[in-house]
Coordinates of C-alpha atoms and ligand atoms in Angstrom, one line a residue:
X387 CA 0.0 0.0 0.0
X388 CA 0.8 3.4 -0.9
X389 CA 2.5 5.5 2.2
X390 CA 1.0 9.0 2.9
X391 CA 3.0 11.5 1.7
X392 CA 3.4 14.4 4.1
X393 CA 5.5 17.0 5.2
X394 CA 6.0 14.5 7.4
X395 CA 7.6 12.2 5.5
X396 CA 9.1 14.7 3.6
X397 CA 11.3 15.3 6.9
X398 CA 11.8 11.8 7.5
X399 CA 13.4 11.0 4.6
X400 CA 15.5 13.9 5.1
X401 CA 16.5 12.7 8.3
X402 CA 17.5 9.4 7.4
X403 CA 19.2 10.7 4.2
X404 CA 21.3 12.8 6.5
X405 CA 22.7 9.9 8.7
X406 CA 23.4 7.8 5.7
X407 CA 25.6 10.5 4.7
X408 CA 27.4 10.9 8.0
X409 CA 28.5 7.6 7.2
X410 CA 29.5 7.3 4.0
X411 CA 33.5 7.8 4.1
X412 CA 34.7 6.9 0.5
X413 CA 33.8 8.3 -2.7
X414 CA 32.0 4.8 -4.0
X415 CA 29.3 5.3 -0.8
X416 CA 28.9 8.8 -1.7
X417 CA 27.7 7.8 -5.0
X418 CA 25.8 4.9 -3.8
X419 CA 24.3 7.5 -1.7
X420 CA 23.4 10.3 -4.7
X421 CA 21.9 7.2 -6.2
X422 CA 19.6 6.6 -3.5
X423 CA 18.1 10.0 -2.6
X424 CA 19.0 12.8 -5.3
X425 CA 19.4 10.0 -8.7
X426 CA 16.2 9.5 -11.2
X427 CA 14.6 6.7 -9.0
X428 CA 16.0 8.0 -5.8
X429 CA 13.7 8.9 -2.7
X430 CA 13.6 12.6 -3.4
X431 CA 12.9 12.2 -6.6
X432 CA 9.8 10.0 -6.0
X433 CA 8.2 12.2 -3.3
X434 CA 8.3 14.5 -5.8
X435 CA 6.6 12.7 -8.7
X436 CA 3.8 11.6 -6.1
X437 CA 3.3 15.1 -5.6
X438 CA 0.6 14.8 -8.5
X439 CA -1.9 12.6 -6.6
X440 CA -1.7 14.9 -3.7
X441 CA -4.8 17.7 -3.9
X442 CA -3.6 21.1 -4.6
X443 CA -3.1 22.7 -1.0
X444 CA -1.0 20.1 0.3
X445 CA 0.7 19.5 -2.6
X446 CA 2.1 23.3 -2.4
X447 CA 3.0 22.6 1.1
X448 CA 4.6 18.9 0.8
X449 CA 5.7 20.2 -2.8
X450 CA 7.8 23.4 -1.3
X451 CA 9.4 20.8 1.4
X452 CA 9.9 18.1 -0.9
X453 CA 12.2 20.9 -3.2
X454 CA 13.7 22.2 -0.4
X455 CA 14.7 19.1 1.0
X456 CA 16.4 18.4 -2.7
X457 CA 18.3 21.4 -2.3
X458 CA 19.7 20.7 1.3
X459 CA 20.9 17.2 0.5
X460 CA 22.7 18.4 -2.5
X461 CA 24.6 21.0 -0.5
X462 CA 24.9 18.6 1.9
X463 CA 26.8 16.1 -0.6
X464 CA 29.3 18.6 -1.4
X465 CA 30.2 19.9 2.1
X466 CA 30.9 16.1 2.6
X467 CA 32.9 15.5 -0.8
X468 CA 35.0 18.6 0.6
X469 CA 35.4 17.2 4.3
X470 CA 36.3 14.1 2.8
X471 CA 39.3 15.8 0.6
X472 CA 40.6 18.1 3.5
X473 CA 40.3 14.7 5.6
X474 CA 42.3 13.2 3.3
X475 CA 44.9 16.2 2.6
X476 CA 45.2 16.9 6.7
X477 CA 46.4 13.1 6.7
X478 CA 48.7 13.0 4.2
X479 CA 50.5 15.6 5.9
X480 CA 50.1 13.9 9.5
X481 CA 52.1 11.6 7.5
X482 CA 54.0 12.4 4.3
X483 CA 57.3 14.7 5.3
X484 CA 59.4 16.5 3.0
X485 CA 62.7 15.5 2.4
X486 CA 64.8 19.0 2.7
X487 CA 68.2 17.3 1.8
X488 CA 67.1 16.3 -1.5
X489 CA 68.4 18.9 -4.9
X490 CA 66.8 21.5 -5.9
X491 CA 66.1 21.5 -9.7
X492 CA 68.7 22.2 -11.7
X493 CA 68.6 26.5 -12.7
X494 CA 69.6 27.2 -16.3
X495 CA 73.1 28.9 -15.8
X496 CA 74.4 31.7 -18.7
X497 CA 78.0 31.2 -19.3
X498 CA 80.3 34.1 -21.1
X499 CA 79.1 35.0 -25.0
X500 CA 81.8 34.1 -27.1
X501 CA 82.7 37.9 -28.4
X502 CA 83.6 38.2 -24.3
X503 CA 85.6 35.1 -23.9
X504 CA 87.8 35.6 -27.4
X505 CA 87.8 39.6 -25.9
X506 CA 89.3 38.2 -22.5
X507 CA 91.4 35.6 -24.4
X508 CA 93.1 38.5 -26.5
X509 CA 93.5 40.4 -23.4
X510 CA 95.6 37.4 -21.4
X511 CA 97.9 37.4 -24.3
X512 CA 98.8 40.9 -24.5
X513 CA 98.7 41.6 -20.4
X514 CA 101.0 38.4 -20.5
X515 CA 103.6 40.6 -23.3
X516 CA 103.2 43.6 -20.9
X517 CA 100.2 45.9 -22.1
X518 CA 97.8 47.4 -20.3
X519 CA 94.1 47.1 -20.3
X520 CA 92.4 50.4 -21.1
X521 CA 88.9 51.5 -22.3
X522 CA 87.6 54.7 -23.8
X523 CA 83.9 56.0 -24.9
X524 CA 81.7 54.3 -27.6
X525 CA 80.8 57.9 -28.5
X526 CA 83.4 59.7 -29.8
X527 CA 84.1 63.4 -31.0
X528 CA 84.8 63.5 -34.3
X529 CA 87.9 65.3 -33.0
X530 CA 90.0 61.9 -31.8
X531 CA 87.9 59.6 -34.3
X532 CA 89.3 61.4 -37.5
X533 CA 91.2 64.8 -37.1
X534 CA 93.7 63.6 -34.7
X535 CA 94.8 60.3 -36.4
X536 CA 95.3 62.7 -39.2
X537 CA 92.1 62.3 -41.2
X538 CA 91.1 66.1 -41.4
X539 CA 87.4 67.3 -42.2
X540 CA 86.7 66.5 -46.1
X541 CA 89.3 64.5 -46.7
X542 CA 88.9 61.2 -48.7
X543 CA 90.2 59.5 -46.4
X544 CA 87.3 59.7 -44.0
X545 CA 85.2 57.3 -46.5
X546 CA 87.2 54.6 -45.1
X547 CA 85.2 54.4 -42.7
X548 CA 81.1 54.4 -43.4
X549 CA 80.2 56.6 -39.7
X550 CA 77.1 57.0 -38.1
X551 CA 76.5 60.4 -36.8
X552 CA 75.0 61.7 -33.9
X553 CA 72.6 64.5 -34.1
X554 CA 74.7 66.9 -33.0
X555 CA 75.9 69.9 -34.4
X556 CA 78.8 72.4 -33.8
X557 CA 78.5 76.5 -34.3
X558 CA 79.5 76.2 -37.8
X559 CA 76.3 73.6 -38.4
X560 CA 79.3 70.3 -38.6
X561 CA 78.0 67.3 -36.9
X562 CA 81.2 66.9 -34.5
X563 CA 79.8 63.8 -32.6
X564 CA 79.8 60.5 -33.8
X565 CA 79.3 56.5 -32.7
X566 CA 83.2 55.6 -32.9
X567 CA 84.0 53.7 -36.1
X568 CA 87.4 52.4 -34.4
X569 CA 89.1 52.1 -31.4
X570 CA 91.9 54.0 -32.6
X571 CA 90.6 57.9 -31.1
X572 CA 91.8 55.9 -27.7
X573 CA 95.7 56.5 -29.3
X574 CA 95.3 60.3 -29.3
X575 CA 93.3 60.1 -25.8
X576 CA 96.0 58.3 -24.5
X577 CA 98.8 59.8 -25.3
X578 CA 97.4 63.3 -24.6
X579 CA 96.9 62.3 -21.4
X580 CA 100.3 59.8 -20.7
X581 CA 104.1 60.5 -21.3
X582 CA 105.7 57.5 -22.7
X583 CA 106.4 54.8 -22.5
X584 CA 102.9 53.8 -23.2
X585 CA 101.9 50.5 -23.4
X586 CA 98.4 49.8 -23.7
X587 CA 95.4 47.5 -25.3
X588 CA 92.1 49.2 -25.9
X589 CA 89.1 46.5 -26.2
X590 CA 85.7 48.0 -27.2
X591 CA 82.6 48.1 -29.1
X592 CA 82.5 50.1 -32.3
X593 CA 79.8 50.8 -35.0
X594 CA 80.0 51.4 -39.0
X595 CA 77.2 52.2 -41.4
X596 CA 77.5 49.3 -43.5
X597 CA 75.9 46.3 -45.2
X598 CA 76.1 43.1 -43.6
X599 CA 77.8 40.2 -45.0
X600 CA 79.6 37.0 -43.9
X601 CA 82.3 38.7 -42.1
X602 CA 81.1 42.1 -41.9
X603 CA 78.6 43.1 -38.9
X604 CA 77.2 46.7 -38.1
X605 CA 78.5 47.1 -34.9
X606 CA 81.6 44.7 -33.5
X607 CA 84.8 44.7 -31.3
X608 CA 87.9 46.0 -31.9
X609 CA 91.1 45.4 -29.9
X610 CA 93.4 49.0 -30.1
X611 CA 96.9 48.4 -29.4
X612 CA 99.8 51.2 -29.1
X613 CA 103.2 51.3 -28.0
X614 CA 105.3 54.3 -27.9
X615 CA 109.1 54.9 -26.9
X616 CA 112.3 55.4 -27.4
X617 CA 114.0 53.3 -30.2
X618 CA 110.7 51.1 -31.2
X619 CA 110.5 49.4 -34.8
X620 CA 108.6 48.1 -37.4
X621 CA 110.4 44.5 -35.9
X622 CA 108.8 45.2 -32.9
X623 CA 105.2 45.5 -34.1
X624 CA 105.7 42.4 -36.2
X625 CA 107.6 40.5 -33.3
X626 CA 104.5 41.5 -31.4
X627 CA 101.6 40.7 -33.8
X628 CA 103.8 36.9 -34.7
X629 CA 103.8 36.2 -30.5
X630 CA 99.5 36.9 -30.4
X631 CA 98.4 34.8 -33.1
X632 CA 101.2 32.0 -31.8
X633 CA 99.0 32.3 -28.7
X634 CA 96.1 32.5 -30.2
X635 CA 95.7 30.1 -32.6
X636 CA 98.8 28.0 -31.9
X637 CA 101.7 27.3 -34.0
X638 CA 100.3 25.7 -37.0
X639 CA 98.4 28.5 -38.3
X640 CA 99.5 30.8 -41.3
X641 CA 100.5 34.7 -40.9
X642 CA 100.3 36.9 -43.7
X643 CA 101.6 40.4 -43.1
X644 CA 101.2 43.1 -46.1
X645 CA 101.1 46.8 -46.3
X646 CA 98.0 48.3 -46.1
X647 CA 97.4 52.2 -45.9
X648 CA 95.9 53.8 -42.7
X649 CA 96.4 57.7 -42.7
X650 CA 97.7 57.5 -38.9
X651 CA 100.0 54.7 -39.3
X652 CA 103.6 55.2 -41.9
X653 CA 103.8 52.5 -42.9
X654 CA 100.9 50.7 -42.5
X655 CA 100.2 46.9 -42.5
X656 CA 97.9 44.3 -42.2
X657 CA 97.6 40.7 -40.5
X658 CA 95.7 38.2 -42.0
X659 CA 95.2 34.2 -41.1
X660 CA 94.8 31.1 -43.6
X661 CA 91.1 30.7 -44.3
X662 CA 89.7 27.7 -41.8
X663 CA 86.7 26.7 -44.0
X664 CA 89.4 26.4 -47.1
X665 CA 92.5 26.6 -45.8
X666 CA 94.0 28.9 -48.2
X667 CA 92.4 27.7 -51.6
X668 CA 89.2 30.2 -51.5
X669 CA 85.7 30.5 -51.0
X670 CA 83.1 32.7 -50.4
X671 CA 83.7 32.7 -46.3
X672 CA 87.6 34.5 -47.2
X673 CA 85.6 35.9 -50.6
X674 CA 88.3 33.3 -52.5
X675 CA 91.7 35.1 -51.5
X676 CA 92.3 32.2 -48.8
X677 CA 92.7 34.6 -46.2
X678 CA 90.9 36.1 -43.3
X679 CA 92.0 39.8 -42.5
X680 CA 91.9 39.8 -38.5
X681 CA 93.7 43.6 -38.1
X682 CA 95.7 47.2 -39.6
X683 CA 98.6 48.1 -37.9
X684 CA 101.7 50.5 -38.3
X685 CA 104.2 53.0 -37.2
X686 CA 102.5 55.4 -35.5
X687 CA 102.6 58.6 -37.8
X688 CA 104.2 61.5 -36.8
X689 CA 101.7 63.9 -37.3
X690 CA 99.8 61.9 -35.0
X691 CA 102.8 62.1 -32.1
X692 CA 103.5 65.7 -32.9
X693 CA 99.6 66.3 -32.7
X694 CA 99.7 64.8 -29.2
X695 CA 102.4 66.7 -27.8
X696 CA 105.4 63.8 -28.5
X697 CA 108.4 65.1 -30.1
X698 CA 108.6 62.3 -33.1
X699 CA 112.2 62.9 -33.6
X700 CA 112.5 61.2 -29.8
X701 CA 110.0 58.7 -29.9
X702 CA 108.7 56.0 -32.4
X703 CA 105.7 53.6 -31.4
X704 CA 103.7 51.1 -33.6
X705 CA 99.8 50.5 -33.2
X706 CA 97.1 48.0 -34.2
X707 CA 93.5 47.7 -34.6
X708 CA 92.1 43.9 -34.9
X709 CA 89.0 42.9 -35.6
X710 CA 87.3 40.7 -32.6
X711 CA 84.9 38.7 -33.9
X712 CA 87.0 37.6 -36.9
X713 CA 89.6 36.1 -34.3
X714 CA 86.6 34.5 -32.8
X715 CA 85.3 33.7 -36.3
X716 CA 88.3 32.2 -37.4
X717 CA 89.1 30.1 -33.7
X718 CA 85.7 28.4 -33.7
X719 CA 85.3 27.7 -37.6
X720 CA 82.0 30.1 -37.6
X721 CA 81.1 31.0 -41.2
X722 CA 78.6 34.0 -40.6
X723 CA 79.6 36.8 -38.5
X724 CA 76.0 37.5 -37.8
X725 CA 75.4 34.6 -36.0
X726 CA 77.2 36.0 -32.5
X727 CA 74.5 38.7 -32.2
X728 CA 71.5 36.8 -33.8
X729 CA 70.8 35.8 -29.5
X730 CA 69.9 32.2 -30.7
X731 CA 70.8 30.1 -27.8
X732 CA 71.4 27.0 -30.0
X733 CA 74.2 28.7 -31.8
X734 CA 75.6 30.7 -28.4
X735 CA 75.4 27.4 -25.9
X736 CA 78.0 25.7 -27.6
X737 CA 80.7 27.8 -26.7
Ligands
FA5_1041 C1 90.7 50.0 -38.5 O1 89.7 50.1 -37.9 C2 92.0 50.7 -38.0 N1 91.6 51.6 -36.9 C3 93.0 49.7 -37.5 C4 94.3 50.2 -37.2 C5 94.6 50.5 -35.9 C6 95.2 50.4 -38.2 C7 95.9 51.0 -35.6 C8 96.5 50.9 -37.9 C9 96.8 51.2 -36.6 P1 89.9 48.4 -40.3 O2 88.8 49.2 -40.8 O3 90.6 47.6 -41.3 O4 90.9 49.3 -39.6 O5 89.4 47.4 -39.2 C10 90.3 46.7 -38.4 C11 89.8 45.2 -38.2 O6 88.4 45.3 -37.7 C12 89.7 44.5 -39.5 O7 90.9 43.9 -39.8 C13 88.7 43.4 -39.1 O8 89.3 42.4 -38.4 C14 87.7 44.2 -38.2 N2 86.6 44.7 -39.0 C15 86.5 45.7 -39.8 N3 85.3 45.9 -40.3 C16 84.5 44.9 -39.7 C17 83.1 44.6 -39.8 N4 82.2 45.3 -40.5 N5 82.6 43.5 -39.1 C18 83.5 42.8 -38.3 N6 84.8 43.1 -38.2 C19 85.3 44.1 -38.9

């Protein structure tokens, strides 16, 4: 026979679904449990289909409990899924411990880009001959960069080098300041400031206006050098320039020395090494000469001594200018000189 259904029995259902849950500890008797009250032939549900046989009065009374009761079990089932979890968390703790001694994971470490070590490695071998480490600014009056290695204003001589200017304009409207195409101003800073004997490297950052190819970058590293004193000879510079690339790139490489024209140097050189990609028979890397040109060098000119205050009847000196990412280009076999600033980690871990 059909039980009454009554507010009554609304509650009592309620009740008992209420202890059941108490006791339901795992998630298959909290399903069992859904099942029984809240599922599509669960208790709940079937007061409320009987609802329809009720007359209208009650069943807006028993109705409205029957819903409500719905809605309190369901809450009900998820305050007990959540004091189930936080049952379950508080006792893995009670028993789980964490091991403090164990290593941390490992944290990606940077290492030294290649331009710096091949800088520092150029460094060691002059510091090791006697020079001295100097630096100088990256932007430069047009004073030191040109007129005082005797390049004056207009003359050809200044297309050598392809310079960016800074917006900056003297009286006469001349832009005076520039980013320094070479580290050579640092010769005529220098001296103005030193008596000899001078002795000194000058490693720094300098910046041309020019196309980019295999072995010609925009902006690059120079290494100045510059030795002035009593008695000092062309023999000198190339005894010099032989001991580096000995150090360098050991014994087995090939020197080539030539003359070259710089208008602060008389007379002027340059240094180049056998091609690595070719070794001397040509391609595009050396573009097909076999060689690598890695510096300019020379006798420091007298105008330049003269201009500085040294009397160039008393003292002679020799300077160079090399290239660093050519060294670096040439010591690691890289065929693109754009590569060292193209900040792809593939390329820049290996080294
Ligand atoms: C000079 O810059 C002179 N100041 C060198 C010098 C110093 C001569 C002292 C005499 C006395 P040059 O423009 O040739 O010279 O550059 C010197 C070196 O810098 C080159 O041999 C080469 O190794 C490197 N170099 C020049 N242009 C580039 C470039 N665009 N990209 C990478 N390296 C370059």
């Amino acid at each position: 026979m059909r039980e009454e259904l009554s507010v009554d029995t609304v509650e009592q259902v309620k009740l008992q679904a209420f202890q059941e849950l108490e006791s339901a500890s795992d998630d298959a008797a909290l399903e069992q449990w859904r099942v029984a009250y809240l599922g599509r032939s669960g208790k709940i549900t079937q007061l409320l289909r009987g609802l329809g046989a009720l007359d209208p009065d009650e069943r807006r009374v028993v109705g409205a409990a029957a819903n409500k009761a719905k809605g309190v079990l369901s809450d009900g089932l998820d305050l007990r899924i959540k004091a189930l979890k936080d049952a379950l968390l508080a006792g893995r703790l009670d028993t789980e411990s964490i091991d403090v001694t164990l290593p941390g994971l490992p944290a990606p470490q940077g290492r030294l880009h290649p331009i710096t070590q091949t800088r520092r490695e150029i460094e060691e071998a002059f510091v090791a001959m006697g020079f001295e480490v100097r630096e100088g600014p990256e932007v430069e009056w047009d004073r030191y960069n040109f007129d005082m290695l005797n390049i004056p204003k207009e003359h050809p001589a200044r297309d050598m080098w392809d310079t960016m200017w800074v917006d900056n304009e003297n009286a006469e409207g001349e832009r005076s300041m520039l980013l320094r195409t070479h580290t050579s101003p640092m010769q005529a800073r220098i001296m103005e400031a030193t008596e000899p004997p001078v002795r000194v490297i000058v490693p720094g950052k300098v910046y041309r206006y020019e196309a980019t190819d295999p072995t010609h970058e925009w902006h690059f590293q120079q290494v100045e050098g510059l030795a002035v004193d009593e008695g000092i000879t062309l023999a000198n510079l190339k005894g010099t320039l032989f001991e580096f690339a000995r150090r360098v790139f050991g014994e087995e490489r090939k020197v080539r020395f030539r003359c070259d024209f710089f208008p602060f140097v008389e007379p002027g050189v340059d240094m180049s090494i056998d091609c690595f990609k070719c070794g001397g028979d040509g391609c595009h890397i050396c573009g097909h000469t076999g060689w690598i040109e890695i510096l300019g060098a020379g006798m420091v000119h007298p105008n330049v001594l003269s201009g500085v205050g040294y009397d160039p009847q008393k003292y002679t000196g020799f300077a160079f200018g090399m290239g660093v990412e050519r060294i670096a280009m040439l010591k690691y076999g890289i065929d693109d000189v754009r590569n060292f600033y193209a900040n792809d980690l593939r390329f820049l871990s290996q080294f």
